[in-house]
Structures are given as C-alpha cells and as structure tokens.
Amino acid sequence: MGKDVIVACDFASAKQTFEFLDKFTGRKPFVKIGMELFYAEGPEIVRQIKARGHKIFLDLKLHDIPNTVKKAMAVLSSLDVDITNLHAAGTTPMMQGALEGLTRPDGSRPLLIAVTQLTSTDQETMERDILIKEPIDQVVMHYAKTAKNAGLDGIVCSPLEAGKVHETCGSKFLTITPGVRFADGDVGDQKRVMTPAQAKQIGSDYIVVGRPITAAADPVAAYERCVAEFCD
Ligand code: C5P
C-alpha cells in the first residue's frame, strides 16, 4: 500500500455513514472506523463497508494483557481490515501477542500501527498522572522505537513528527498522521495542523482527514482535493 488519504468516518450510525459514503461514486476512499461507530453498530459495519469496496483502518486502540489482545486481534483480522492499532504503552509482550493474533493461517495480516502518547496528553498531565518525567517528544520517539522493535509497521503521529520518526525508525516505518487541514480551511479543535501538501512533503505515509471532508459542502470534491495534494 502506498500513500493514501484515509477518511475518518466519525459518525454515530450506519445510516449516517452510508449516506456519506453513497456520495462517492468514483474512487472509493480508504475509511477509518473509530470506537463510536464500531461500538454503535458492531462488526457488521466493518463487513458492510468492506463489501462496498473500501479499505479499512479500524481504529480501536487496543490495550490489555497480551493474551486478551492476541485473541481480540484474531477477531479483527478475520474481519479483513487493512490497518488496525493498539497503544504502545501496552508494552512489547502485548504488541508481539497482537501480531501473533493478527497473522492469518496463510501468513498475511493487517498492518499494525501503534498509538504513542495521545495528542490530548501534554507534558504536565503525563508527569502528574502517569509519572513519566522525560520530555514528551522523547517519550513519543521511544515508543516508536519500541513498536518498531516489536515488529509493528508504524505509528500514528502528528505530521510535524513524521520526518523525525522516519529518521529514527527508517523510511519504511509507516507514519499515519491526523491533524490535516486545507490552507484556507477551519482548524477546529486541532492545534498543530498541516495541509495535505505539507504532509506529503514531510513524508507522511497516510493522512487521516475527518471534518475537512465529512463537513464539507461537497465532500467528494474535498476528498479529491486531498488526494490531488497528497498522493499525486
Ligand atoms: O475531523 P478531523 O480531521 O480533526 O479528524 C481527525 C481524526 O483523527 C479523528 O478521527 C480523530 O479522532 C483522529 N485522531 C486525531 N489525533 C490523534 C489521533 C487520532 O485527530 N492524535
């Protein structure tokens, strides 16, 4: 899989999701399904979107004991998703268990991506609540290296960090980057943003774009604009 635009389908129901996806009569976007939609509609929503010909990033951010994550990942793998993820904070044994669970009998598996520190966690909350005292950018890079050593395929990070992650973990280690906005668009609640063209320049492998596409007057045009800026 090469560079692609992943559309965050942050909808509360299958109905809203299909109303949105029905607009795409040409190129079928790579779709991110998050916790809200998955918990509302269950695994069937994954099967239905897959059956419509979309690739799927299932963003459930697993974090539990290795045996539980291994078994849960086996279920997600059988749903035939293309990318899924977990928290690197679950540590190496959990990440290795996840990879084992994901690997199908024929040796194939979805790509497995780690979440490092959530962007909602800042230095102060990290020090206070989880007693991690190192600078947060070093913590993120350490988690990236740990994920790579465990055999994972990449991390979710800010497009601003993508270059550093590739320097540290190699160009093949994937960076999936949210926080993307058009130069002339609303930033909304995202703080550190980049345009699709800038994300391409800095080396992001996949951009995750939600509201600039889902809330656009013409979502298909907004998606095609992202693709033109990022992929072409
Ligand atoms: O609407 P917007 O483009 O901000 O959506 C970005 C998507 O990426 C959302 O689904 C959000 O939950 C997700 N995300 C993020 N920042 C992270 C991790 C995930 O914005 N650090």
XYZ file of C-alpha atoms and ligand atoms in Angstrom:
253
model
C 0.000 0.000 0.000
C 1.350 3.416 -0.927
C 0.446 6.921 0.128
C -3.252 7.361 0.687
C -5.880 9.622 2.197
C -7.895 7.916 4.947
C -11.300 9.464 5.624
C -12.266 9.430 9.328
C -15.917 8.317 9.323
C -16.675 9.769 12.743
C -20.410 9.133 12.517
C -22.737 7.752 15.185
C -24.661 5.322 12.987
C -24.510 3.128 9.911
C -27.266 5.248 8.353
C -25.221 8.461 8.531
C -22.115 6.622 7.365
C -23.790 5.170 4.296
C -25.432 8.492 3.430
C -21.922 9.906 3.383
C -20.253 7.021 1.520
C -23.038 6.885 -1.089
C -21.742 10.220 -2.404
C -18.539 8.540 -3.580
C -19.497 7.025 -6.900
C -15.974 7.123 -8.367
C -12.846 6.380 -6.341
C -13.678 4.582 -3.054
C -11.882 6.245 -0.153
C -9.847 4.362 2.467
C -12.110 4.618 5.529
C -11.264 4.921 9.232
C -13.808 3.358 11.573
C -13.388 4.508 15.162
C -14.801 3.453 18.507
C -18.045 5.422 18.232
C -19.231 3.798 15.018
C -17.850 0.353 15.881
C -19.482 0.274 19.321
C -22.749 1.601 17.889
C -23.013 -0.847 15.003
C -20.696 -3.749 15.828
C -18.516 -5.803 13.469
C -21.230 -5.816 10.804
C -20.404 -2.204 9.908
C -16.869 -3.309 9.035
C -18.148 -6.126 6.812
C -20.612 -3.807 5.069
C -18.080 -1.067 4.328
C -15.571 -3.673 3.160
C -18.205 -5.224 0.881
C -18.650 -1.811 -0.758
C -15.025 -1.944 -1.826
C -13.350 0.331 0.728
C -10.085 -0.347 2.513
C -10.496 -0.052 6.282
C -8.392 1.310 9.136
C -10.085 0.023 12.294
C -9.050 2.492 14.985
C -9.896 0.750 18.265
C -6.583 1.360 20.110
C -6.390 -1.926 21.999
C -4.616 -2.032 25.379
C -4.929 -5.078 27.672
C -2.941 -8.137 28.747
C -1.122 -9.865 25.861
C -3.412 -12.907 25.750
C -6.577 -10.801 25.566
C -5.160 -8.527 22.875
C -3.913 -11.525 20.884
C -7.403 -13.061 20.842
C -9.131 -9.768 20.075
C -6.728 -9.119 17.198
C -7.505 -12.545 15.732
C -11.164 -11.487 15.575
C -10.315 -8.153 13.932
C -8.055 -9.900 11.433
C -10.890 -12.215 10.409
C -12.943 -9.080 9.613
C -10.382 -8.476 6.861
C -9.432 -4.944 7.897
C -6.351 -3.408 6.247
C -4.916 -1.488 9.211
C -5.622 -1.670 12.934
C -3.928 -0.298 16.039
C -3.062 -0.540 19.725
C -1.406 1.501 22.471
C 2.368 1.102 22.568
C 2.031 1.639 26.353
C 0.777 -1.962 26.475
C 4.492 -2.883 26.089
C 6.408 -5.317 23.895
C 4.767 -8.599 25.001
C 1.336 -7.135 24.227
C 2.465 -5.858 20.814
C 4.002 -9.230 19.955
C 0.828 -11.009 21.091
C -1.173 -8.659 18.883
C 0.954 -9.526 15.853
C 0.509 -13.245 16.529
C -3.241 -12.832 16.812
C -3.442 -10.782 13.629
C -1.472 -13.213 11.484
C -3.794 -15.385 9.409
C -3.109 -19.059 8.635
C -1.706 -18.059 5.204
C 0.789 -15.683 6.864
C -0.955 -12.464 5.758
C -2.149 -9.883 8.273
C -3.475 -6.322 8.518
C -0.885 -3.601 9.111
C -0.455 -2.937 12.840
C 0.139 0.619 13.992
C 0.924 1.925 17.485
C -0.506 4.935 19.250
C 2.252 6.579 21.321
C 1.162 9.333 23.681
C -2.255 10.652 22.713
C -2.190 14.231 21.465
C -4.643 15.048 24.262
C -1.892 14.213 26.785
C 0.547 17.034 27.461
C 3.772 17.142 29.447
C 2.018 18.253 32.628
C -0.674 15.530 32.649
C 1.873 12.864 31.681
C 4.114 13.792 34.615
C 1.265 14.167 37.074
C -0.916 11.169 36.190
C 1.447 8.552 34.814
C 4.702 9.689 36.451
C 6.631 9.904 33.182
C 9.134 12.735 33.628
C 11.019 12.729 30.303
C 10.196 15.305 27.593
C 7.099 14.152 25.709
C 8.776 14.219 22.262
C 11.434 11.808 23.574
C 8.718 9.621 25.043
C 6.923 9.503 21.675
C 10.149 8.602 19.870
C 10.968 5.905 22.444
C 7.508 4.364 21.980
C 8.033 4.471 18.204
C 11.324 2.565 18.520
C 9.765 0.047 20.918
C 6.900 -0.528 18.465
C 9.362 -0.999 15.622
C 11.461 -3.463 17.625
C 8.304 -5.415 18.490
C 7.687 -5.837 14.755
C 4.924 -3.277 14.217
C 4.510 -1.446 10.918
C 4.311 2.161 12.083
C 2.774 4.724 14.407
C 0.061 7.348 14.489
C 1.693 10.744 14.952
C 1.400 14.420 14.132
C 2.526 15.239 10.583
C 5.059 17.504 12.310
C 6.700 14.399 13.819
C 6.646 12.225 10.686
C 10.092 13.292 9.451
C 11.727 12.604 12.829
C 10.014 9.212 13.098
C 11.364 8.204 9.681
C 14.863 9.409 10.650
C 14.732 7.366 13.846
C 12.894 4.241 12.691
C 13.612 4.166 8.952
C 11.710 5.291 5.887
C 9.672 2.079 5.686
C 8.207 2.535 9.186
C 4.780 3.995 8.456
C 3.527 7.314 9.749
C -0.222 7.811 9.842
C -0.970 11.435 10.515
C -4.190 13.190 11.583
C -4.354 16.950 12.140
C -4.643 17.806 8.441
C -6.377 20.958 7.243
C -6.629 22.826 3.947
C -4.674 26.083 3.826
C -7.961 28.001 3.520
C -9.981 25.782 5.911
C -11.160 25.812 9.545
C -8.677 24.415 12.060
C -11.445 23.491 14.538
C -10.119 21.830 17.733
C -6.875 20.585 16.135
C -3.891 22.576 17.372
C -0.882 21.536 15.333
C -2.003 21.153 11.739
C -0.553 20.780 8.251
C -2.010 20.887 4.768
C -2.098 17.660 2.724
C 0.692 19.060 0.513
C 2.897 19.819 3.539
C 2.202 16.366 4.994
C 3.326 14.867 1.683
C 6.475 16.962 1.671
C 7.434 15.942 5.195
C 6.941 12.274 4.365
C 3.656 11.154 5.957
C 2.589 7.803 4.527
C -1.137 8.163 5.201
C -3.112 11.225 6.226
C -6.292 10.820 8.275
C -8.786 13.520 7.393
C -12.168 13.900 9.074
C -14.136 17.138 9.155
C -12.418 18.880 6.235
C -14.079 16.152 4.143
C -17.099 14.982 6.182
C -18.323 18.517 6.950
C -17.507 19.999 3.535
C -20.316 21.326 1.337
C -19.011 18.949 -1.344
C -17.268 16.017 0.425
C -16.261 14.297 -2.816
C -14.557 17.460 -4.103
C -12.798 17.922 -0.731
C -11.616 14.299 -0.836
C -10.360 14.648 -4.418
C -8.532 17.838 -3.402
C -6.796 15.943 -0.569
C -5.828 13.152 -2.954
C -4.514 15.646 -5.527
C -2.421 17.473 -2.911
C -1.172 14.395 -1.053
C -0.962 11.478 -3.482
C -0.442 12.837 -6.979
O -12.015 15.849 11.903
P -10.521 15.669 11.995
O -9.792 15.783 10.659
O -9.888 16.502 13.083
O -10.378 14.123 12.410
C -9.153 13.539 12.717
C -9.356 12.087 13.091
O -8.115 11.589 13.563
C -10.377 11.850 14.209
O -10.979 10.572 13.968
C -9.509 11.828 15.454
O -10.078 11.066 16.474
C -8.252 11.165 14.918
N -7.035 11.421 15.689
C -6.531 12.702 15.903
N -5.382 12.877 16.629
C -4.732 11.820 17.115
C -5.201 10.519 16.905
C -6.378 10.363 16.180
O -7.113 13.673 15.448
N -3.597 12.003 17.770
